JSON list of C-alpha atoms in Angstrom, two decimals:
[
{"chain": "A", "resi": 1, "resn": "GLU", "atom": "CA", "xyz": [90.04, 79.28, -58.24]},
{"chain": "A", "resi": 2, "resn": "ALA", "atom": "CA", "xyz": [92.70, 77.11, -56.74]},
{"chain": "A", "resi": 3, "resn": "GLY", "atom": "CA", "xyz": [91.48, 74.90, -53.71]},
{"chain": "A", "resi": 4, "resn": "VAL", "atom": "CA", "xyz": [92.91, 74.52, -50.38]},
{"chain": "A", "resi": 5, "resn": "ALA", "atom": "CA", "xyz": [96.21, 72.74, -50.65]},
{"chain": "A", "resi": 6, "resn": "GLN", "atom": "CA", "xyz": [97.60, 70.37, -48.11]},
{"chain": "A", "resi": 7, "resn": "SER", "atom": "CA", "xyz": [100.86, 68.28, -47.99]},
{"chain": "A", "resi": 8, "resn": "PRO", "atom": "CA", "xyz": [101.95, 65.76, -47.49]},
{"chain": "A", "resi": 9, "resn": "ARG", "atom": "CA", "xyz": [99.04, 63.48, -48.58]},
{"chain": "A", "resi": 10, "resn": "TYR", "atom": "CA", "xyz": [100.39, 60.60, -46.33]},
{"chain": "A", "resi": 11, "resn": "LYS", "atom": "CA", "xyz": [102.73, 60.13, -43.56]},
{"chain": "A", "resi": 12, "resn": "ILE", "atom": "CA", "xyz": [103.84, 57.18, -41.54]},
{"chain": "A", "resi": 13, "resn": "ILE", "atom": "CA", "xyz": [105.67, 57.78, -38.25]},
{"chain": "A", "resi": 14, "resn": "GLU", "atom": "CA", "xyz": [106.54, 55.92, -35.25]},
{"chain": "A", "resi": 15, "resn": "LYS", "atom": "CA", "xyz": [105.15, 56.82, -31.88]},
{"chain": "A", "resi": 16, "resn": "ARG", "atom": "CA", "xyz": [106.90, 59.50, -29.93]},
{"chain": "A", "resi": 17, "resn": "GLN", "atom": "CA", "xyz": [108.26, 60.96, -33.26]},
{"chain": "A", "resi": 18, "resn": "SER", "atom": "CA", "xyz": [107.30, 64.33, -34.41]},
{"chain": "A", "resi": 19, "resn": "VAL", "atom": "CA", "xyz": [105.35, 65.33, -37.64]},
{"chain": "A", "resi": 20, "resn": "ALA", "atom": "CA", "xyz": [104.15, 68.60, -39.23]},
{"chain": "A", "resi": 21, "resn": "PHE", "atom": "CA", "xyz": [101.28, 69.21, -41.65]},
{"chain": "A", "resi": 22, "resn": "TRP", "atom": "CA", "xyz": [100.96, 72.21, -44.22]},
{"chain": "A", "resi": 23, "resn": "CYS", "atom": "CA", "xyz": [97.96, 73.90, -45.50]},
{"chain": "A", "resi": 24, "resn": "ASN", "atom": "CA", "xyz": [97.56, 76.72, -48.05]},
{"chain": "A", "resi": 25, "resn": "PRO", "atom": "CA", "xyz": [93.99, 78.16, -47.89]},
{"chain": "A", "resi": 26, "resn": "ILE", "atom": "CA", "xyz": [92.03, 79.71, -50.83]},
{"chain": "A", "resi": 27, "resn": "SER", "atom": "CA", "xyz": [93.44, 83.21, -51.41]},
{"chain": "A", "resi": 28, "resn": "GLY", "atom": "CA", "xyz": [91.66, 85.88, -49.50]},
{"chain": "A", "resi": 29, "resn": "HIS", "atom": "CA", "xyz": [90.11, 83.36, -47.00]},
{"chain": "A", "resi": 30, "resn": "ALA", "atom": "CA", "xyz": [90.25, 84.95, -43.59]},
{"chain": "A", "resi": 31, "resn": "THR", "atom": "CA", "xyz": [89.45, 81.86, -41.64]},
{"chain": "A", "resi": 32, "resn": "LEU", "atom": "CA", "xyz": [91.37, 78.56, -41.51]},
{"chain": "A", "resi": 33, "resn": "TYR", "atom": "CA", "xyz": [90.37, 75.51, -39.63]},
{"chain": "A", "resi": 34, "resn": "TRP", "atom": "CA", "xyz": [92.14, 72.21, -38.75]},
{"chain": "A", "resi": 35, "resn": "TYR", "atom": "CA", "xyz": [89.95, 69.27, -38.16]},
{"chain": "A", "resi": 36, "resn": "GLN", "atom": "CA", "xyz": [90.87, 65.71, -37.03]},
{"chain": "A", "resi": 37, "resn": "ARG", "atom": "CA", "xyz": [88.95, 62.93, -38.54]},
{"chain": "A", "resi": 38, "resn": "ILE", "atom": "CA", "xyz": [89.41, 59.41, -37.00]},
{"chain": "A", "resi": 39, "resn": "LEU", "atom": "CA", "xyz": [88.18, 56.47, -39.05]},
{"chain": "A", "resi": 40, "resn": "GLY", "atom": "CA", "xyz": [84.58, 55.93, -38.69]},
{"chain": "A", "resi": 41, "resn": "GLN", "atom": "CA", "xyz": [83.91, 59.40, -37.19]},
{"chain": "A", "resi": 42, "resn": "GLY", "atom": "CA", "xyz": [83.11, 62.93, -38.45]},
{"chain": "A", "resi": 43, "resn": "PRO", "atom": "CA", "xyz": [85.63, 65.65, -38.41]},
{"chain": "A", "resi": 44, "resn": "LYS", "atom": "CA", "xyz": [86.32, 67.20, -35.13]},
{"chain": "A", "resi": 45, "resn": "LEU", "atom": "CA", "xyz": [87.70, 70.78, -34.85]},
{"chain": "A", "resi": 46, "resn": "LEU", "atom": "CA", "xyz": [91.26, 71.15, -33.48]},
{"chain": "A", "resi": 47, "resn": "ILE", "atom": "CA", "xyz": [91.82, 74.91, -34.05]},
{"chain": "A", "resi": 48, "resn": "GLN", "atom": "CA", "xyz": [90.26, 77.84, -35.94]},
{"chain": "A", "resi": 49, "resn": "PHE", "atom": "CA", "xyz": [92.15, 80.88, -37.08]},
{"chain": "A", "resi": 50, "resn": "GLN", "atom": "CA", "xyz": [90.80, 84.32, -38.15]},
{"chain": "A", "resi": 51, "resn": "ASN", "atom": "CA", "xyz": [93.52, 85.78, -40.17]},
{"chain": "A", "resi": 52, "resn": "ASN", "atom": "CA", "xyz": [96.59, 85.10, -37.86]},
{"chain": "A", "resi": 53, "resn": "GLY", "atom": "CA", "xyz": [94.65, 85.05, -34.61]},
{"chain": "A", "resi": 54, "resn": "VAL", "atom": "CA", "xyz": [93.43, 81.99, -32.81]},
{"chain": "A", "resi": 55, "resn": "VAL", "atom": "CA", "xyz": [89.56, 82.00, -32.41]},
{"chain": "A", "resi": 56, "resn": "ASP", "atom": "CA", "xyz": [88.98, 78.54, -30.93]},
{"chain": "A", "resi": 57, "resn": "ASP", "atom": "CA", "xyz": [91.71, 76.08, -29.65]},
{"chain": "A", "resi": 58, "resn": "SER", "atom": "CA", "xyz": [89.67, 74.68, -26.81]},
{"chain": "A", "resi": 59, "resn": "GLN", "atom": "CA", "xyz": [89.85, 70.98, -28.48]},
{"chain": "A", "resi": 60, "resn": "LEU", "atom": "CA", "xyz": [93.50, 71.06, -29.36]},
{"chain": "A", "resi": 61, "resn": "PRO", "atom": "CA", "xyz": [95.55, 68.86, -27.00]},
{"chain": "A", "resi": 62, "resn": "LYS", "atom": "CA", "xyz": [98.16, 71.47, -26.31]},
{"chain": "A", "resi": 63, "resn": "ASP", "atom": "CA", "xyz": [100.67, 69.26, -24.56]},
{"chain": "A", "resi": 64, "resn": "ARG", "atom": "CA", "xyz": [101.42, 67.75, -27.85]},
{"chain": "A", "resi": 65, "resn": "PHE", "atom": "CA", "xyz": [99.87, 69.68, -30.74]},
{"chain": "A", "resi": 66, "resn": "SER", "atom": "CA", "xyz": [100.64, 73.11, -31.93]},
{"chain": "A", "resi": 67, "resn": "ALA", "atom": "CA", "xyz": [99.56, 75.31, -34.84]},
{"chain": "A", "resi": 68, "resn": "GLU", "atom": "CA", "xyz": [100.41, 78.73, -36.28]},
{"chain": "A", "resi": 69, "resn": "ARG", "atom": "CA", "xyz": [99.25, 80.69, -39.15]},
{"chain": "A", "resi": 70, "resn": "LEU", "atom": "CA", "xyz": [101.89, 82.81, -40.40]},
{"chain": "A", "resi": 71, "resn": "LYS", "atom": "CA", "xyz": [100.94, 86.22, -41.86]},
{"chain": "A", "resi": 72, "resn": "GLY", "atom": "CA", "xyz": [97.33, 85.14, -42.03]},
{"chain": "A", "resi": 73, "resn": "VAL", "atom": "CA", "xyz": [97.87, 82.84, -44.86]},
{"chain": "A", "resi": 74, "resn": "ASP", "atom": "CA", "xyz": [99.69, 79.41, -44.88]},
{"chain": "A", "resi": 75, "resn": "SER", "atom": "CA", "xyz": [99.29, 77.21, -41.71]},
{"chain": "A", "resi": 76, "resn": "THR", "atom": "CA", "xyz": [101.23, 74.44, -40.08]},
{"chain": "A", "resi": 77, "resn": "LEU", "atom": "CA", "xyz": [100.02, 71.73, -37.43]},
{"chain": "A", "resi": 78, "resn": "LYS", "atom": "CA", "xyz": [102.54, 70.18, -35.41]},
{"chain": "A", "resi": 79, "resn": "ILE", "atom": "CA", "xyz": [102.38, 66.93, -33.43]},
{"chain": "A", "resi": 80, "resn": "GLN", "atom": "CA", "xyz": [105.27, 66.25, -30.83]},
{"chain": "A", "resi": 81, "resn": "PRO", "atom": "CA", "xyz": [105.55, 63.53, -29.63]},
{"chain": "A", "resi": 82, "resn": "ALA", "atom": "CA", "xyz": [102.92, 61.48, -31.70]},
{"chain": "A", "resi": 83, "resn": "LYS", "atom": "CA", "xyz": [100.83, 58.79, -30.12]},
{"chain": "A", "resi": 84, "resn": "LEU", "atom": "CA", "xyz": [99.18, 55.90, -31.71]},
{"chain": "A", "resi": 85, "resn": "GLU", "atom": "CA", "xyz": [95.64, 57.36, -31.18]},
{"chain": "A", "resi": 86, "resn": "ASP", "atom": "CA", "xyz": [96.90, 60.47, -33.22]},
{"chain": "A", "resi": 87, "resn": "SER", "atom": "CA", "xyz": [96.50, 58.17, -36.46]},
{"chain": "A", "resi": 88, "resn": "ALA", "atom": "CA", "xyz": [93.74, 59.96, -38.36]},
{"chain": "A", "resi": 89, "resn": "VAL", "atom": "CA", "xyz": [93.23, 62.21, -41.36]},
{"chain": "A", "resi": 90, "resn": "TYR", "atom": "CA", "xyz": [94.06, 65.83, -40.74]},
{"chain": "A", "resi": 91, "resn": "LEU", "atom": "CA", "xyz": [91.78, 68.13, -42.59]},
{"chain": "A", "resi": 92, "resn": "CYS", "atom": "CA", "xyz": [92.32, 71.76, -43.51]},
{"chain": "A", "resi": 93, "resn": "ALA", "atom": "CA", "xyz": [89.48, 73.96, -44.47]},
{"chain": "A", "resi": 94, "resn": "SER", "atom": "CA", "xyz": [88.96, 77.66, -45.17]},
{"chain": "A", "resi": 95, "resn": "SER", "atom": "CA", "xyz": [86.26, 80.08, -45.54]},
{"chain": "A", "resi": 96, "resn": "PRO", "atom": "CA", "xyz": [85.91, 83.67, -46.69]},
{"chain": "A", "resi": 97, "resn": "SER", "atom": "CA", "xyz": [84.75, 85.21, -43.43]},
{"chain": "A", "resi": 98, "resn": "ASP", "atom": "CA", "xyz": [82.98, 83.38, -40.44]},
{"chain": "A", "resi": 99, "resn": "GLY", "atom": "CA", "xyz": [82.26, 80.13, -42.14]},
{"chain": "A", "resi": 100, "resn": "SER", "atom": "CA", "xyz": [78.42, 80.74, -42.20]},
{"chain": "A", "resi": 101, "resn": "TYR", "atom": "CA", "xyz": [78.22, 79.53, -45.80]},
{"chain": "A", "resi": 102, "resn": "GLY", "atom": "CA", "xyz": [80.35, 76.45, -45.36]},
{"chain": "A", "resi": 103, "resn": "TYR", "atom": "CA", "xyz": [83.84, 75.50, -45.84]},
{"chain": "A", "resi": 104, "resn": "THR", "atom": "CA", "xyz": [86.25, 74.51, -48.62]},
{"chain": "A", "resi": 105, "resn": "PHE", "atom": "CA", "xyz": [88.27, 71.37, -47.58]},
{"chain": "A", "resi": 106, "resn": "GLY", "atom": "CA", "xyz": [91.59, 70.15, -48.58]},
{"chain": "A", "resi": 107, "resn": "SER", "atom": "CA", "xyz": [92.24, 66.56, -49.57]},
{"chain": "A", "resi": 108, "resn": "GLY", "atom": "CA", "xyz": [93.64, 65.91, -46.12]},
{"chain": "A", "resi": 109, "resn": "THR", "atom": "CA", "xyz": [96.88, 64.41, -44.76]},
{"chain": "A", "resi": 110, "resn": "ARG", "atom": "CA", "xyz": [96.49, 60.65, -43.58]},
{"chain": "A", "resi": 111, "resn": "LEU", "atom": "CA", "xyz": [98.75, 60.06, -40.59]},
{"chain": "A", "resi": 112, "resn": "THR", "atom": "CA", "xyz": [99.51, 56.61, -39.56]},
{"chain": "A", "resi": 113, "resn": "VAL", "atom": "CA", "xyz": [101.43, 56.31, -36.09]},
{"chain": "A", "resi": 114, "resn": "VAL", "atom": "CA", "xyz": [102.86, 52.81, -35.73]},
{"chain": "B", "resi": 1, "resn": "GLY", "atom": "CA", "xyz": [78.12, 70.56, -26.00]},
{"chain": "B", "resi": 2, "resn": "GLU", "atom": "CA", "xyz": [76.85, 70.35, -29.48]},
{"chain": "B", "resi": 3, "resn": "ASP", "atom": "CA", "xyz": [75.96, 66.89, -31.01]},
{"chain": "B", "resi": 4, "resn": "VAL", "atom": "CA", "xyz": [75.14, 65.91, -34.40]},
{"chain": "B", "resi": 5, "resn": "GLU", "atom": "CA", "xyz": [73.79, 62.31, -35.14]},
{"chain": "B", "resi": 6, "resn": "GLN", "atom": "CA", "xyz": [73.30, 60.39, -38.40]},
{"chain": "B", "resi": 7, "resn": "SER", "atom": "CA", "xyz": [72.69, 56.87, -39.29]},
{"chain": "B", "resi": 8, "resn": "LEU", "atom": "CA", "xyz": [75.86, 55.09, -40.44]},
{"chain": "B", "resi": 9, "resn": "PHE", "atom": "CA", "xyz": [74.44, 53.37, -43.56]},
{"chain": "B", "resi": 10, "resn": "LEU", "atom": "CA", "xyz": [71.98, 53.57, -46.28]},
{"chain": "B", "resi": 11, "resn": "SER", "atom": "CA", "xyz": [71.44, 51.38, -49.39]},
{"chain": "B", "resi": 12, "resn": "VAL", "atom": "CA", "xyz": [69.33, 52.13, -52.35]},
{"chain": "B", "resi": 13, "resn": "ARG", "atom": "CA", "xyz": [68.70, 50.84, -55.83]},
{"chain": "B", "resi": 14, "resn": "GLU", "atom": "CA", "xyz": [69.65, 53.05, -58.78]},
{"chain": "B", "resi": 15, "resn": "GLY", "atom": "CA", "xyz": [66.71, 55.48, -59.76]},
{"chain": "B", "resi": 16, "resn": "ASP", "atom": "CA", "xyz": [65.08, 55.30, -56.41]},
{"chain": "B", "resi": 17, "resn": "SER", "atom": "CA", "xyz": [65.11, 58.37, -54.01]},
{"chain": "B", "resi": 18, "resn": "SER", "atom": "CA", "xyz": [67.38, 58.43, -51.05]},
{"chain": "B", "resi": 19, "resn": "VAL", "atom": "CA", "xyz": [66.66, 60.16, -47.76]},
{"chain": "B", "resi": 20, "resn": "ILE", "atom": "CA", "xyz": [69.53, 60.80, -45.34]},
{"chain": "B", "resi": 21, "resn": "ASN", "atom": "CA", "xyz": [68.58, 61.96, -41.81]},
{"chain": "B", "resi": 22, "resn": "CYS", "atom": "CA", "xyz": [70.25, 63.99, -39.19]},
{"chain": "B", "resi": 23, "resn": "THR", "atom": "CA", "xyz": [69.49, 65.11, -35.67]},
{"chain": "B", "resi": 24, "resn": "TYR", "atom": "CA", "xyz": [71.35, 67.91, -33.83]},
{"chain": "B", "resi": 25, "resn": "THR", "atom": "CA", "xyz": [71.06, 69.23, -30.31]},
{"chain": "B", "resi": 26, "resn": "ASP", "atom": "CA", "xyz": [72.09, 72.99, -30.44]},
{"chain": "B", "resi": 27, "resn": "SER", "atom": "CA", "xyz": [69.05, 75.01, -30.55]},
{"chain": "B", "resi": 28, "resn": "SER", "atom": "CA", "xyz": [70.98, 77.97, -31.45]},
{"chain": "B", "resi": 29, "resn": "SER", "atom": "CA", "xyz": [72.14, 76.60, -34.81]},
{"chain": "B", "resi": 30, "resn": "THR", "atom": "CA", "xyz": [71.98, 79.14, -37.36]},
{"chain": "B", "resi": 31, "resn": "TYR", "atom": "CA", "xyz": [73.21, 77.25, -40.52]},
{"chain": "B", "resi": 32, "resn": "LEU", "atom": "CA", "xyz": [73.10, 73.60, -41.21]},
{"chain": "B", "resi": 33, "resn": "TYR", "atom": "CA", "xyz": [75.09, 71.80, -44.08]},
{"chain": "B", "resi": 34, "resn": "TRP", "atom": "CA", "xyz": [75.40, 68.74, -46.06]},
{"chain": "B", "resi": 35, "resn": "TYR", "atom": "CA", "xyz": [78.86, 67.78, -47.16]},
{"chain": "B", "resi": 36, "resn": "LYS", "atom": "CA", "xyz": [79.78, 64.86, -49.58]},
{"chain": "B", "resi": 37, "resn": "GLN", "atom": "CA", "xyz": [83.00, 62.86, -49.48]},
{"chain": "B", "resi": 38, "resn": "GLU", "atom": "CA", "xyz": [83.54, 60.62, -52.43]},
{"chain": "B", "resi": 39, "resn": "PRO", "atom": "CA", "xyz": [86.14, 57.72, -52.30]},
{"chain": "B", "resi": 40, "resn": "GLY", "atom": "CA", "xyz": [89.72, 59.30, -52.50]},
{"chain": "B", "resi": 41, "resn": "ALA", "atom": "CA", "xyz": [88.40, 62.93, -52.27]},
{"chain": "B", "resi": 42, "resn": "GLY", "atom": "CA", "xyz": [88.07, 65.62, -49.64]},
{"chain": "B", "resi": 43, "resn": "LEU", "atom": "CA", "xyz": [84.89, 66.79, -48.16]},
{"chain": "B", "resi": 44, "resn": "GLN", "atom": "CA", "xyz": [82.70, 68.80, -50.65]},
{"chain": "B", "resi": 45, "resn": "LEU", "atom": "CA", "xyz": [79.90, 71.25, -49.58]},
{"chain": "B", "resi": 46, "resn": "LEU", "atom": "CA", "xyz": [76.71, 70.06, -51.23]},
{"chain": "B", "resi": 47, "resn": "THR", "atom": "CA", "xyz": [74.28, 72.52, -49.94]},
{"chain": "B", "resi": 48, "resn": "TYR", "atom": "CA", "xyz": [73.30, 74.55, -46.72]},
{"chain": "B", "resi": 49, "resn": "ILE", "atom": "CA", "xyz": [70.01, 75.98, -45.26]},
{"chain": "B", "resi": 50, "resn": "PHE", "atom": "CA", "xyz": [69.57, 78.87, -42.96]},
{"chain": "B", "resi": 51, "resn": "SER", "atom": "CA", "xyz": [67.79, 78.03, -39.63]},
{"chain": "B", "resi": 52, "resn": "ASN", "atom": "CA", "xyz": [64.73, 80.12, -40.66]},
{"chain": "B", "resi": 53, "resn": "MET", "atom": "CA", "xyz": [63.99, 78.06, -43.78]},
{"chain": "B", "resi": 54, "resn": "ASP", "atom": "CA", "xyz": [61.98, 74.96, -43.84]},
{"chain": "B", "resi": 55, "resn": "MET", "atom": "CA", "xyz": [63.00, 73.60, -47.27]},
{"chain": "B", "resi": 56, "resn": "LYS", "atom": "CA", "xyz": [65.57, 74.15, -50.05]},
{"chain": "B", "resi": 57, "resn": "GLN", "atom": "CA", "xyz": [65.76, 72.68, -53.42]},
{"chain": "B", "resi": 58, "resn": "ASP", "atom": "CA", "xyz": [68.71, 72.47, -55.77]},
{"chain": "B", "resi": 59, "resn": "GLN", "atom": "CA", "xyz": [68.03, 70.14, -58.85]},
{"chain": "B", "resi": 60, "resn": "ARG", "atom": "CA", "xyz": [67.91, 66.58, -57.33]},
{"chain": "B", "resi": 61, "resn": "LEU", "atom": "CA", "xyz": [68.66, 67.46, -53.82]},
{"chain": "B", "resi": 62, "resn": "THR", "atom": "CA", "xyz": [65.92, 68.74, -51.36]},
{"chain": "B", "resi": 63, "resn": "VAL", "atom": "CA", "xyz": [66.81, 69.79, -47.70]},
{"chain": "B", "resi": 64, "resn": "LEU", "atom": "CA", "xyz": [64.23, 69.73, -45.12]},
{"chain": "B", "resi": 65, "resn": "LEU", "atom": "CA", "xyz": [64.66, 71.40, -41.70]},
{"chain": "B", "resi": 66, "resn": "ASN", "atom": "CA", "xyz": [62.57, 70.83, -38.81]},
{"chain": "B", "resi": 67, "resn": "LYS", "atom": "CA", "xyz": [63.69, 73.26, -36.48]},
{"chain": "B", "resi": 68, "resn": "LYS", "atom": "CA", "xyz": [61.10, 72.24, -33.59]},
{"chain": "B", "resi": 69, "resn": "ASP", "atom": "CA", "xyz": [62.43, 68.63, -33.70]},
{"chain": "B", "resi": 70, "resn": "LYS", "atom": "CA", "xyz": [65.98, 69.69, -34.60]},
{"chain": "B", "resi": 71, "resn": "HIS", "atom": "CA", "xyz": [65.92, 67.34, -37.44]},
{"chain": "B", "resi": 72, "resn": "LEU", "atom": "CA", "xyz": [67.52, 67.78, -41.08]},
{"chain": "B", "resi": 73, "resn": "SER", "atom": "CA", "xyz": [67.17, 65.56, -44.10]},
{"chain": "B", "resi": 74, "resn": "LEU", "atom": "CA", "xyz": [68.69, 65.45, -47.48]},
{"chain": "B", "resi": 75, "resn": "ARG", "atom": "CA", "xyz": [66.53, 63.81, -50.21]},
{"chain": "B", "resi": 76, "resn": "ILE", "atom": "CA", "xyz": [68.45, 62.80, -53.47]},
{"chain": "B", "resi": 77, "resn": "ALA", "atom": "CA", "xyz": [65.99, 62.14, -56.23]},
{"chain": "B", "resi": 78, "resn": "ASP", "atom": "CA", "xyz": [66.66, 59.58, -58.94]},
{"chain": "B", "resi": 79, "resn": "THR", "atom": "CA", "xyz": [69.82, 58.23, -57.25]},
{"chain": "B", "resi": 80, "resn": "GLN", "atom": "CA", "xyz": [72.62, 57.42, -59.39]},
{"chain": "B", "resi": 81, "resn": "THR", "atom": "CA", "xyz": [75.68, 55.12, -58.72]},
{"chain": "B", "resi": 82, "resn": "GLY", "atom": "CA", "xyz": [77.87, 58.42, -58.84]},
{"chain": "B", "resi": 83, "resn": "ASP", "atom": "CA", "xyz": [75.85, 59.42, -55.64]},
{"chain": "B", "resi": 84, "resn": "SER", "atom": "CA", "xyz": [77.72, 56.64, -53.76]},
{"chain": "B", "resi": 85, "resn": "ALA", "atom": "CA", "xyz": [79.68, 58.37, -51.01]},
{"chain": "B", "resi": 86, "resn": "ILE", "atom": "CA", "xyz": [79.78, 59.56, -47.56]},
{"chain": "B", "resi": 87, "resn": "TYR", "atom": "CA", "xyz": [77.19, 62.32, -46.39]},
{"chain": "B", "resi": 88, "resn": "PHE", "atom": "CA", "xyz": [77.93, 64.41, -43.60]},
{"chain": "B", "resi": 89, "resn": "CYS", "atom": "CA", "xyz": [75.49, 66.75, -41.61]},
{"chain": "B", "resi": 90, "resn": "ALA", "atom": "CA", "xyz": [76.99, 69.67, -39.93]},
{"chain": "B", "resi": 91, "resn": "GLU", "atom": "CA", "xyz": [75.94, 72.62, -37.97]},
{"chain": "B", "resi": 92, "resn": "THR", "atom": "CA", "xyz": [77.29, 76.14, -37.03]},
{"chain": "B", "resi": 93, "resn": "ALA", "atom": "CA", "xyz": [75.89, 77.91, -34.02]},
{"chain": "B", "resi": 94, "resn": "SER", "atom": "CA", "xyz": [78.43, 80.52, -33.32]},
{"chain": "B", "resi": 95, "resn": "ALA", "atom": "CA", "xyz": [81.61, 81.97, -34.63]},
{"chain": "B", "resi": 96, "resn": "GLY", "atom": "CA", "xyz": [81.57, 80.02, -37.92]},
{"chain": "B", "resi": 97, "resn": "LYS", "atom": "CA", "xyz": [82.62, 76.72, -36.00]},
{"chain": "B", "resi": 98, "resn": "SER", "atom": "CA", "xyz": [81.03, 73.75, -37.46]},
{"chain": "B", "resi": 99, "resn": "THR", "atom": "CA", "xyz": [80.17, 70.52, -35.55]},
{"chain": "B", "resi": 100, "resn": "PHE", "atom": "CA", "xyz": [80.10, 67.41, -37.91]},
{"chain": "B", "resi": 101, "resn": "GLY", "atom": "CA", "xyz": [78.16, 64.05, -37.59]},
{"chain": "B", "resi": 102, "resn": "ASP", "atom": "CA", "xyz": [79.83, 60.67, -38.22]},
{"chain": "B", "resi": 103, "resn": "GLY", "atom": "CA", "xyz": [78.61, 60.46, -41.73]},
{"chain": "B", "resi": 104, "resn": "THR", "atom": "CA", "xyz": [76.14, 58.37, -43.60]},
{"chain": "B", "resi": 105, "resn": "THR", "atom": "CA", "xyz": [77.69, 55.84, -46.10]},
{"chain": "B", "resi": 106, "resn": "LEU", "atom": "CA", "xyz": [75.25, 55.69, -49.06]},
{"chain": "B", "resi": 107, "resn": "THR", "atom": "CA", "xyz": [75.60, 52.78, -51.41]},
{"chain": "B", "resi": 108, "resn": "VAL", "atom": "CA", "xyz": [73.73, 52.76, -54.70]},
{"chain": "B", "resi": 109, "resn": "LYS", "atom": "CA", "xyz": [73.03, 49.47, -56.15]},
{"chain": "B", "resi": 110, "resn": "PRO", "atom": "CA", "xyz": [72.59, 49.15, -60.12]}
]
């Protein structure tokens, strides 16, 4: 089966600019996650969708970050305006149901804010 | 909140066994996982263990869980240079949300 697709692979922007990331999960996977991985740290959950509804967005900085999952399939994560500390790899993952048996991750988008 | 801790680095010689350790704080964890990230690649699920199990073996990989001490370990037998990667421990307590450790970088020397 095709894996989790993410784009772009790399993005460099100036602070205060906006940026968007796209994720296409494995077909049929109900649950989609966005994680942020800062260099030297483990992935931190930003938001979890079940189909097209939000399950958990408690760690999403809602003043600058937004995410949506249209029709319960693709998802976009947006940052506006970006700060230097947003430099990280943004990982999308999906799972068939509640994630009990682990996730399938995409390759991630490496964001550099200068 | 939930916390998962791992040592940052481990170096072994090719052919030796590697043991990567992890501790977690959430006593309601139901599943625990090991993910592997090779250079330039995404995280890949290696194996998982349900919290009512003590051990799980899969070819060269052995996972041990001590639920009383909230300690998880991953043993890789006959470690090869291709095993060099970052290994992440993770746990799930509720609603499928996983908390990850910061990763252990395994270096295998020939």
